[in-house]
CSV table of C-alpha atoms in Angstrom, one decimal:
chain,number,residue,atom,x,y,z
A,7,MET,CA,106.6,54.4,25.6
A,8,THR,CA,104.6,54.7,22.4
A,9,PRO,CA,102.3,57.7,22.0
A,10,PHE,CA,98.7,57.4,23.2
A,11,GLU,CA,95.8,59.7,23.9
A,12,LEU,CA,94.8,60.7,27.4
A,13,ALA,CA,91.2,61.5,28.4
A,14,GLU,CA,90.6,63.2,31.7
A,15,PRO,CA,86.9,62.9,32.6
A,16,THR,CA,85.7,64.8,35.6
A,17,SER,CA,83.1,62.2,36.7
A,18,LEU,CA,82.9,58.5,37.1
A,19,LYS,CA,79.9,58.3,34.8
A,20,GLU,CA,81.7,60.2,32.1
A,21,ALA,CA,84.7,57.9,32.5
A,22,ILE,CA,82.5,54.8,32.0
A,23,LYS,CA,81.1,56.3,28.8
A,24,LEU,CA,84.6,56.7,27.5
A,25,LEU,CA,85.5,53.0,28.0
A,26,ASP,CA,84.7,50.5,25.3
A,27,PRO,CA,83.7,46.9,26.3
A,28,ASP,CA,85.2,45.6,23.1
A,29,ASP,CA,88.4,47.6,22.8
A,30,PRO,CA,91.3,46.4,24.9
A,31,THR,CA,93.5,49.3,23.7
A,32,ILE,CA,91.4,51.7,25.8
A,33,ARG,CA,92.0,51.3,29.5
A,34,PRO,CA,91.4,53.2,32.7
A,35,VAL,CA,94.4,54.5,34.7
A,36,GLY,CA,94.4,55.4,38.4
A,37,GLY,CA,97.8,56.0,39.9
A,38,GLY,CA,99.4,54.3,36.9
A,39,THR,CA,102.3,52.7,38.8
A,40,ALA,CA,101.4,49.2,37.7
A,41,LEU,CA,100.1,50.0,34.2
A,42,MET,CA,103.3,52.1,33.5
A,43,LEU,CA,105.4,49.0,34.0
A,44,MET,CA,103.4,47.2,31.3
A,45,MET,CA,103.5,50.1,29.0
A,46,LYS,CA,107.3,50.5,29.4
A,47,ALA,CA,107.9,46.9,28.8
A,48,GLY,CA,105.8,47.1,25.6
A,49,VAL,CA,103.4,44.5,26.9
A,50,PHE,CA,100.6,47.0,26.8
A,51,LYS,CA,100.4,49.6,24.0
A,52,PRO,CA,97.3,51.7,24.7
A,53,VAL,CA,95.6,53.8,22.0
A,54,LYS,CA,93.9,55.8,24.7
A,55,LEU,CA,94.0,55.9,28.5
A,56,ILE,CA,91.1,57.2,30.5
A,57,SER,CA,92.6,58.9,33.6
A,58,LEU,CA,90.4,58.6,36.7
A,59,ARG,CA,92.4,61.2,38.6
A,60,ARG,CA,90.0,64.0,38.0
A,61,ILE,CA,86.7,62.2,38.9
A,62,GLU,CA,84.7,63.3,41.9
A,63,ASN,CA,86.8,63.7,45.0
A,64,SER,CA,84.4,61.4,47.0
A,65,TYR,CA,86.0,58.4,45.3
A,66,SER,CA,89.3,59.4,47.1
A,67,THR,CA,87.9,59.4,50.6
A,68,ILE,CA,87.7,56.9,53.5
A,69,ALA,CA,84.8,56.9,55.8
A,70,ALA,CA,84.0,54.9,59.0
A,71,THR,CA,80.6,53.3,58.6
A,72,GLY,CA,78.5,51.6,61.3
A,73,ASP,CA,80.2,48.2,60.7
A,74,GLY,CA,83.5,49.0,59.0
A,75,LEU,CA,84.9,51.2,56.3
A,76,ARG,CA,83.9,52.6,53.0
A,77,ILE,CA,87.0,53.3,50.9
A,78,GLY,CA,86.8,55.2,47.6
A,79,ALA,CA,88.6,53.3,44.8
A,80,MET,CA,90.8,56.3,44.0
A,81,THR,CA,92.1,56.5,47.6
A,82,THR,CA,95.9,56.2,47.5
A,83,LEU,CA,97.6,53.4,49.4
A,84,ALA,CA,99.4,56.1,51.4
A,85,ALA,CA,96.1,57.7,52.5
A,86,LEU,CA,94.9,54.2,53.5
A,87,GLU,CA,98.1,53.6,55.5
A,88,ARG,CA,97.8,56.9,57.4
A,89,SER,CA,94.1,56.8,58.1
A,90,ALA,CA,93.1,56.6,61.8
A,91,ASP,CA,89.8,55.1,60.8
A,92,VAL,CA,91.5,52.2,59.0
A,93,LYS,CA,93.9,51.6,61.8
A,94,LYS,CA,90.9,51.4,64.2
A,95,ALA,CA,88.5,49.3,62.1
A,96,ALA,CA,91.0,47.1,60.1
A,97,PRO,CA,94.5,47.3,61.6
A,98,LEU,CA,95.5,44.4,59.4
A,99,ILE,CA,95.4,46.8,56.4
A,100,THR,CA,97.6,49.4,58.2
A,101,ARG,CA,100.2,46.7,59.0
A,102,THR,CA,100.1,45.3,55.5
A,103,LEU,CA,100.8,48.6,53.9
A,104,LYS,CA,104.0,49.2,55.8
A,105,THR,CA,105.7,46.6,53.7
A,106,LEU,CA,103.8,47.1,50.5
A,107,SER,CA,106.2,48.3,47.8
A,108,ASN,CA,107.7,51.7,48.9
A,109,ILE,CA,106.5,55.1,50.0
A,110,ARG,CA,106.7,56.7,46.5
A,111,VAL,CA,104.5,54.0,45.0
A,112,ARG,CA,102.1,54.1,47.9
A,113,ASN,CA,101.8,57.9,47.5
A,114,VAL,CA,100.4,57.3,43.9
A,115,ALA,CA,99.0,53.8,43.6
A,116,THR,CA,95.3,53.4,44.3
A,117,VAL,CA,93.1,50.9,46.1
A,118,GLY,CA,90.9,50.3,43.0
A,119,GLY,CA,94.0,49.9,40.8
A,120,ALA,CA,95.5,47.3,43.2
A,121,LEU,CA,92.3,45.3,42.8
A,122,ALA,CA,91.4,45.8,39.1
A,123,HIS,CA,94.9,45.1,37.9
A,124,GLY,CA,94.5,41.5,38.8
A,125,ASP,CA,98.2,41.0,39.6
A,126,PRO,CA,98.4,38.1,41.9
A,127,HIS,CA,101.6,39.4,43.5
A,128,MET,CA,99.9,42.4,45.2
A,129,ASP,CA,99.4,42.4,48.9
A,130,LEU,CA,96.0,44.2,49.2
A,131,PRO,CA,93.8,41.7,47.4
A,132,PRO,CA,94.5,38.7,49.7
A,133,VAL,CA,94.1,40.9,52.8
A,134,LEU,CA,90.8,42.4,51.6
A,135,MET,CA,89.6,39.0,50.6
A,136,ALA,CA,90.4,37.5,54.0
A,137,LEU,CA,88.6,40.4,55.7
A,138,GLY,CA,85.5,39.6,53.6
A,139,ALA,CA,85.5,43.0,51.8
A,140,THR,CA,83.0,43.7,49.0
A,141,LEU,CA,83.1,46.2,46.1
A,142,THR,CA,80.7,48.5,44.5
A,143,VAL,CA,81.3,48.2,40.7
A,144,MET,CA,79.9,50.8,38.3
A,145,GLY,CA,79.1,50.2,34.7
A,146,PRO,CA,76.9,51.6,31.9
A,147,LYS,CA,73.9,49.7,33.3
A,148,GLY,CA,74.4,51.0,36.9
A,149,GLU,CA,76.0,49.5,39.9
A,150,ARG,CA,76.5,46.0,41.3
A,151,LYS,CA,78.0,44.6,44.4
A,152,LEU,CA,80.9,42.1,44.1
A,153,ALA,CA,82.8,40.3,46.8
A,154,VAL,CA,86.6,40.7,46.5
A,155,GLU,CA,86.6,37.0,46.7
A,156,ASP,CA,84.8,36.8,43.4
A,157,LEU,CA,86.8,39.4,41.6
A,158,PHE,CA,89.7,37.5,40.2
A,159,ALA,CA,89.4,35.2,37.2
A,160,GLY,CA,93.0,34.3,36.6
A,161,TYR,CA,96.5,35.6,36.1
A,162,TYR,CA,96.0,39.4,35.7
A,163,GLU,CA,92.4,38.7,34.9
A,164,THR,CA,89.2,39.9,36.7
A,165,VAL,CA,85.5,39.3,36.1
A,166,LEU,CA,85.1,43.1,35.4
A,167,ASP,CA,83.8,44.1,32.0
A,168,LYS,CA,86.1,46.5,30.2
A,169,ASP,CA,83.6,49.3,30.7
A,170,GLU,CA,83.1,48.6,34.4
A,171,LEU,CA,85.0,50.4,37.2
A,172,ILE,CA,85.5,49.7,40.8
A,173,ALA,CA,83.9,52.7,42.7
A,174,GLU,CA,84.3,51.7,46.3
A,175,ALA,CA,85.4,49.0,48.7
A,176,HIS,CA,83.5,48.1,51.8
A,177,VAL,CA,85.6,46.5,54.6
A,178,PRO,CA,83.9,44.9,57.6
A,179,ALA,CA,85.6,45.9,60.9
A,180,HIS,CA,87.8,43.2,62.5
A,181,GLY,CA,85.9,43.4,65.7
A,182,THR,CA,87.3,40.6,68.0
A,183,LYS,CA,88.7,38.7,65.0
A,184,LYS,CA,92.4,37.9,64.8
A,185,ALA,CA,94.2,38.7,61.7
A,186,ALA,CA,97.7,38.4,60.1
A,187,TYR,CA,99.3,38.8,56.7
A,188,MET,CA,102.7,37.3,56.0
A,189,LYS,CA,104.7,37.5,52.8
A,190,VAL,CA,107.8,35.8,51.6
A,191,THR,CA,110.2,37.7,49.5
A,192,THR,CA,112.9,35.5,48.0
A,193,GLY,CA,114.7,38.3,46.3
A,194,SER,CA,115.4,41.5,48.2
A,195,ALA,CA,113.2,42.4,51.2
A,196,ASP,CA,111.1,44.8,49.1
A,197,ASP,CA,110.8,42.6,46.0
A,198,TRP,CA,107.4,41.2,44.9
A,199,PRO,CA,106.5,38.2,47.1
A,200,ALA,CA,106.9,34.5,46.2
A,201,LEU,CA,104.0,33.9,48.5
A,202,GLY,CA,101.5,36.0,50.5
A,203,VAL,CA,99.2,34.5,53.1
A,204,ALA,CA,96.3,36.4,54.8
A,205,VAL,CA,94.5,34.9,57.7
A,206,VAL,CA,91.4,36.2,59.6
A,207,LEU,CA,90.1,34.1,62.5
A,208,GLU,CA,87.3,34.0,65.0
A,209,GLY,CA,88.1,32.2,68.2
A,210,ASP,CA,91.3,31.4,70.1
A,211,ALA,CA,93.9,28.7,70.6
A,212,GLY,CA,91.3,26.6,72.4
A,213,GLY,CA,89.2,26.4,69.2
A,214,ILE,CA,88.6,28.4,66.0
A,215,LYS,CA,85.0,29.1,65.1
A,216,SER,CA,85.5,30.6,61.7
A,217,ALA,CA,88.5,31.1,59.4
A,218,ARG,CA,89.4,32.7,56.2
A,219,ILE,CA,92.8,31.8,54.8
A,220,VAL,CA,93.9,33.4,51.5
A,221,ALA,CA,97.0,32.7,49.5
A,222,SER,CA,98.5,34.9,46.7
A,223,ALA,CA,101.6,35.4,44.6
A,224,ALA,CA,102.5,31.6,44.6
A,225,THR,CA,99.1,31.1,42.9
A,226,ASP,CA,97.8,32.6,39.6
A,227,LYS,CA,95.2,34.6,41.5
A,228,ALA,CA,94.5,35.4,45.2
A,229,THR,CA,92.7,32.2,46.3
A,230,ARG,CA,90.8,31.1,49.4
A,231,LEU,CA,92.1,27.8,50.8
A,232,LYS,CA,88.9,26.3,52.0
A,233,SER,CA,90.2,22.8,52.9
A,234,ALA,CA,92.9,24.5,55.1
A,235,GLU,CA,90.1,26.6,56.7
A,236,ALA,CA,88.0,23.5,57.4
A,237,ALA,CA,91.0,21.7,58.9
A,238,LEU,CA,91.6,24.6,61.3
A,239,ILE,CA,88.0,24.9,62.6
A,240,GLY,CA,87.0,23.2,65.9
A,241,GLY,CA,90.0,21.5,67.5
A,242,LYS,CA,92.6,22.8,69.9
A,243,VAL,CA,95.2,24.7,67.9
A,244,ASP,CA,98.5,22.9,68.5
A,245,ASP,CA,101.4,21.7,66.4
A,246,THR,CA,99.5,18.6,65.2
A,247,LEU,CA,96.5,20.6,64.1
A,248,LEU,CA,98.6,23.3,62.5
A,249,ALA,CA,100.6,20.6,60.6
A,250,LYS,CA,97.3,19.3,59.2
A,251,VAL,CA,96.3,22.9,58.2
A,252,GLY,CA,99.6,23.5,56.5
A,253,ASP,CA,99.4,20.2,54.6
A,254,ALA,CA,95.8,20.9,53.5
A,255,ALA,CA,96.9,24.4,52.2
A,256,ALA,CA,99.9,22.9,50.4
A,257,ASP,CA,97.8,20.3,48.7
A,258,GLU,CA,94.9,22.5,47.8
A,259,ALA,CA,96.7,25.5,46.2
A,260,GLU,CA,97.5,25.6,42.5
A,261,TYR,CA,101.0,27.0,42.0
A,262,ILE,CA,102.8,29.0,39.3
A,263,ALA,CA,106.5,28.8,38.8
A,264,ASP,CA,108.4,32.0,38.2
A,265,VAL,CA,111.8,33.7,39.0
A,266,ARG,CA,110.8,33.8,42.7
A,267,GLY,CA,110.5,30.1,43.0
A,268,SER,CA,109.6,26.7,41.5
A,269,ILE,CA,106.2,25.0,42.1
A,270,SER,CA,107.7,22.5,44.6
A,271,TYR,CA,109.5,25.3,46.5
A,272,LYS,CA,106.3,27.4,46.7
A,273,ARG,CA,104.4,24.3,47.9
A,274,GLU,CA,106.7,24.0,50.8
A,275,LEU,CA,106.6,27.7,51.5
A,276,MET,CA,102.8,27.4,51.6
A,277,ARG,CA,103.0,24.5,54.1
A,278,VAL,CA,105.2,26.5,56.5
A,279,TYR,CA,103.7,30.0,56.1
A,280,VAL,CA,100.1,29.1,56.5
A,281,ARG,CA,101.0,27.6,59.9
A,282,ARG,CA,103.0,30.7,60.8
A,283,ALA,CA,100.3,33.1,59.7
A,284,VAL,CA,97.7,31.3,61.8
A,285,ARG,CA,100.0,31.4,64.8
A,286,ALA,CA,100.8,35.1,64.2
A,287,ALA,CA,97.1,35.9,64.0
A,288,LEU,CA,96.5,34.1,67.3
A,289,GLU,CA,99.4,35.6,69.0
A,290,GLY,CA,98.3,39.1,68.0
A,291,ALA,CA,100.3,41.5,65.9
A,292,LYS,CA,102.6,44.1,67.2
B,6,MET,CA,98.1,61.0,17.5
B,7,SER,CA,98.5,62.2,20.9
B,8,ALA,CA,97.6,65.8,21.7
B,9,THR,CA,99.9,68.0,23.7
B,10,LYS,CA,98.5,69.6,26.8
B,11,THR,CA,99.8,72.9,28.4
B,12,ILE,CA,100.2,72.8,32.1
B,13,SER,CA,101.2,75.8,34.3
B,14,PHE,CA,102.8,74.8,37.6
B,15,THR,CA,105.5,75.8,40.0
B,16,LEU,CA,108.9,74.3,39.6
B,17,ASN,CA,111.3,74.7,42.5
B,18,GLY,CA,109.4,77.8,43.5
B,19,ALA,CA,109.2,79.5,40.1
B,20,PRO,CA,106.1,79.6,37.9
B,21,VAL,CA,106.6,77.7,34.7
B,22,THR,CA,104.5,76.4,31.7
B,23,ALA,CA,105.1,73.2,29.8
B,24,ASP,CA,103.7,71.5,26.8
B,25,VAL,CA,103.2,67.9,27.9
B,26,LYS,CA,102.7,64.9,25.7
B,27,PRO,CA,100.5,62.2,27.3
B,28,HIS,CA,103.1,59.4,27.0
B,29,HIS,CA,105.9,61.4,28.6
B,30,ASN,CA,106.7,60.8,32.3
B,31,LEU,CA,107.8,63.4,34.8
B,32,VAL,CA,111.5,62.6,34.3
B,33,GLU,CA,111.3,63.2,30.6
B,34,LEU,CA,109.5,66.5,31.2
B,35,LEU,CA,112.1,67.7,33.7
B,36,GLN,CA,115.0,66.7,31.6
B,37,GLY,CA,113.6,67.6,28.2
B,38,GLN,CA,112.0,70.9,28.9
B,39,PHE,CA,113.8,72.2,31.9
B,40,GLY,CA,117.3,70.7,31.7
B,41,LEU,CA,116.9,69.3,35.2
B,42,THR,CA,118.9,66.0,35.4
B,43,GLY,CA,118.8,65.4,39.2
B,44,ALA,CA,115.9,63.0,38.8
B,45,ARG,CA,117.1,60.2,36.5
B,46,GLU,CA,115.2,57.2,35.2
B,47,THR,CA,117.3,54.3,36.3
B,48,CYS,CA,115.6,51.0,37.1
B,49,GLY,CA,112.4,52.4,35.4
B,50,GLN,CA,110.2,50.4,37.8
B,51,GLY,CA,109.9,52.6,40.9
B,52,LEU,CA,112.3,50.5,42.9
B,53,CYS,CA,115.6,52.4,43.0
B,54,GLY,CA,114.6,55.9,44.0
B,55,CYS,CA,116.9,57.7,41.5
B,56,CYS,CA,113.9,59.4,39.9
B,57,THR,CA,112.4,60.8,43.1
B,58,VAL,CA,110.5,64.1,42.6
B,59,ILE,CA,108.3,65.9,45.1
B,60,VAL,CA,104.8,66.7,43.7
B,61,ASP,CA,102.5,68.7,46.0
B,62,GLY,CA,104.5,67.7,49.0
B,63,LEU,CA,104.6,64.0,48.3
B,64,ALA,CA,107.5,61.9,46.9
B,65,VAL,CA,106.7,60.1,43.6
B,66,SER,CA,108.7,58.0,41.3
B,67,GLY,CA,109.1,60.3,38.3
B,68,CYS,CA,109.7,57.4,36.0
B,69,LEU,CA,106.2,55.9,36.8
B,70,TYR,CA,104.3,59.3,36.9
B,71,LEU,CA,102.8,60.6,33.8
B,72,ALA,CA,103.8,64.3,33.3
B,73,ALA,CA,100.2,64.9,32.3
B,74,PHE,CA,99.1,63.9,35.8
B,75,LEU,CA,100.4,67.3,37.1
B,76,ASN,CA,97.5,69.7,37.9
B,77,ASP,CA,97.6,73.3,36.9
B,78,GLY,CA,99.1,75.0,39.9
B,79,ALA,CA,100.9,71.9,41.1
B,80,GLU,CA,104.1,72.4,43.1
B,81,VAL,CA,107.0,70.4,41.8
B,82,SER,CA,110.4,70.2,43.7
B,83,THR,CA,113.6,68.5,42.6
B,84,VAL,CA,117.0,68.3,44.2
B,85,GLU,CA,118.1,71.3,42.2
B,86,GLY,CA,115.7,73.5,44.3
B,87,LEU,CA,117.2,72.6,47.7
B,88,ASP,CA,120.3,74.8,47.8
B,89,THR,CA,121.1,78.4,47.1
B,90,PRO,CA,124.5,79.4,45.5
B,91,ALA,CA,125.6,80.3,49.1
B,92,LYS,CA,124.3,77.4,51.1
B,93,LEU,CA,123.4,73.7,50.9
B,94,SER,CA,120.3,72.4,52.6
B,95,PRO,CA,120.8,70.7,56.0
B,96,VAL,CA,120.3,67.3,54.5
B,97,GLN,CA,122.7,68.0,51.7
B,98,GLU,CA,125.3,69.2,54.2
B,99,ALA,CA,124.8,66.1,56.3
B,100,PHE,CA,125.4,63.8,53.3
B,101,VAL,CA,128.6,65.7,52.4
B,102,GLU,CA,129.9,65.7,56.0
B,103,THR,CA,129.3,62.0,56.5
B,104,ALA,CA,130.4,61.0,53.0
B,105,ALA,CA,127.1,59.2,52.5
B,106,PHE,CA,127.8,58.5,48.8
B,107,GLN,CA,130.5,57.2,46.6
B,108,CYS,CA,129.6,57.7,42.9
B,109,GLY,CA,126.7,60.0,43.9
B,110,TYR,CA,124.3,58.7,41.3
B,111,CYS,CA,121.5,57.8,43.8
B,112,THR,CA,122.2,60.8,46.1
B,113,PRO,CA,119.5,63.2,44.8
B,114,GLY,CA,116.8,60.6,45.4
B,115,PHE,CA,118.1,59.8,48.9
B,116,ILE,CA,118.3,63.5,49.8
B,117,LEU,CA,114.7,64.1,48.7
B,118,MET,CA,113.4,61.1,50.5
B,119,VAL,CA,115.3,62.0,53.7
B,120,GLY,CA,113.7,65.5,53.5
B,121,GLN,CA,110.3,63.8,53.5
B,122,LEU,CA,111.3,61.5,56.3
B,123,LEU,CA,112.4,64.4,58.5
B,124,ASP,CA,109.2,66.3,57.7
B,125,GLU,CA,107.2,63.4,59.0
B,126,HIS,CA,109.6,62.2,61.8
B,127,PRO,CA,111.9,65.1,62.9
B,128,ASP,CA,113.7,62.7,65.2
B,129,PRO,CA,113.5,59.3,63.4
B,130,ASP,CA,114.7,56.0,64.9
B,131,ASP,CA,116.6,53.4,62.9
B,132,ASP,CA,113.5,51.5,62.0
B,133,GLN,CA,111.7,54.6,60.7
B,134,ILE,CA,114.8,55.5,58.6
B,135,LYS,CA,115.0,52.0,57.1
B,136,HIS,CA,111.3,52.0,56.4
B,137,TYR,CA,111.4,55.3,54.6
B,138,LEU,CA,114.4,54.5,52.5
B,139,THR,CA,113.4,50.9,51.6
B,140,GLY,CA,112.8,52.1,48.0
B,141,ASN,CA,116.2,53.8,47.6
B,142,LEU,CA,119.1,51.7,46.3
B,143,CYS,CA,122.8,52.6,46.6
B,144,ARG,CA,124.9,50.2,44.6
B,145,CYS,CA,128.1,51.6,46.2
B,146,ALA,CA,126.4,50.3,49.5
B,147,THR,CA,126.9,53.5,51.5
B,148,TYR,CA,123.9,52.6,53.6
B,149,PRO,CA,125.7,52.9,57.0
B,150,GLN,CA,126.9,56.4,56.1
B,151,VAL,CA,123.3,57.2,54.9
B,152,MET,CA,122.0,56.2,58.3
B,153,GLU,CA,124.6,58.5,59.9
B,154,ALA,CA,123.7,61.3,57.5
B,155,VAL,CA,120.0,61.1,58.4
B,156,ARG,CA,120.8,61.4,62.1
B,157,LEU,CA,123.1,64.3,61.5
B,158,ALA,CA,120.5,66.0,59.2
B,159,ALA,CA,117.9,65.7,61.9
B,160,LYS,CA,120.3,67.4,64.4
B,161,LYS,CA,121.0,70.2,61.8
B,162,ARG,CA,117.4,70.8,61.1
B,163,LYS,CA,116.6,71.1,64.8
B,164,ALA,CA,119.5,73.5,65.4
B,165,GLY,CA,118.3,75.5,62.4
B,166,ALA,CA,114.8,75.6,63.7
B,167,ALA,CA,116.1,76.7,67.2
B,168,ALA,CA,118.4,79.4,65.8
């Protein structure tokens, strides 16, 4: 990697001051596992990195709140995976983490980084989006709330300003909702996915009252599939209805082709896996 | 230009001090300043496990971990710290006895990850072993022997604890 400077502020406020809204060569770094790949490939050559690893410890903690979870953005994915509070309030997250990259990466990578990086292949964004999670974002003018659903602007792009940082994620508890995340890896089992589908449903096989269906990896950003959701609501969930839901999802999504599959291949994956994910959610996860 | 930072930490049990450049990763620090080559940068993407290093009790990919991330007082362990001149660690013994390697290139990473696995699950089932070692690749494909080595290492550790 080419040389750069490293600043290590000890507070979130100080970190925000060190960022520059107009300078893309200055970037924040959390665990660094994703950013390092870009730097090694020479895609990103920073002049200065602002490490968030020494900011207040409260941003690395998880707390159960009345209606769900508050997760500090610097919480590692391993801490999230092992949290009893997370397993109780949002077991979909716990299940998702088991197949997210590998243990070494999870030991270092952070929740905030998984979101702010804007990489459509990551597993946590579609899951948090399907769960209806919101973020607290801090910037020079103070804080604002942002739904994870509204975070992504495109391929590796978010709506965050360059001097804004994700401080916390707020995840509503599942309650009686049924949830599943399925991913398709077309290379090795632990490769980045060709498709990720997260589904959170209210209701049962007799009729779905509300649904959030989110696709990622096959698309340029994690995306809610609202026509598939609409197709699912109301009727008895049988093969005919699921076929309609799968078709709606396949038609609605906008695909990107890459080494993990062509557009037409991913469209068929979508058709099949949205059906499977709905079924998995209704059947309940192990 | 990038400023060097001095970090004092513990390396395989011994106190050390290193001058760290911001753009160096942990593998570069261990190889360049301490001559430790057990952790090797191989895939360079955190996928293969050859660069595994234990930092404050947790396995990290040394190729993706900036050396400057080490805190003063951090505890860093590598494969070189597992054995004494007289005795291999139980996991190392198990790998030798089951011939769980061919070329041996990936072995340090496997051995460190198996140590972590057995710390968390002293009596792991096959699913737990596979889950833990998902991020370690052996191009000689000694995976069946590695599974055997983990089971043997678990027995050896228990026997050691009982003795």
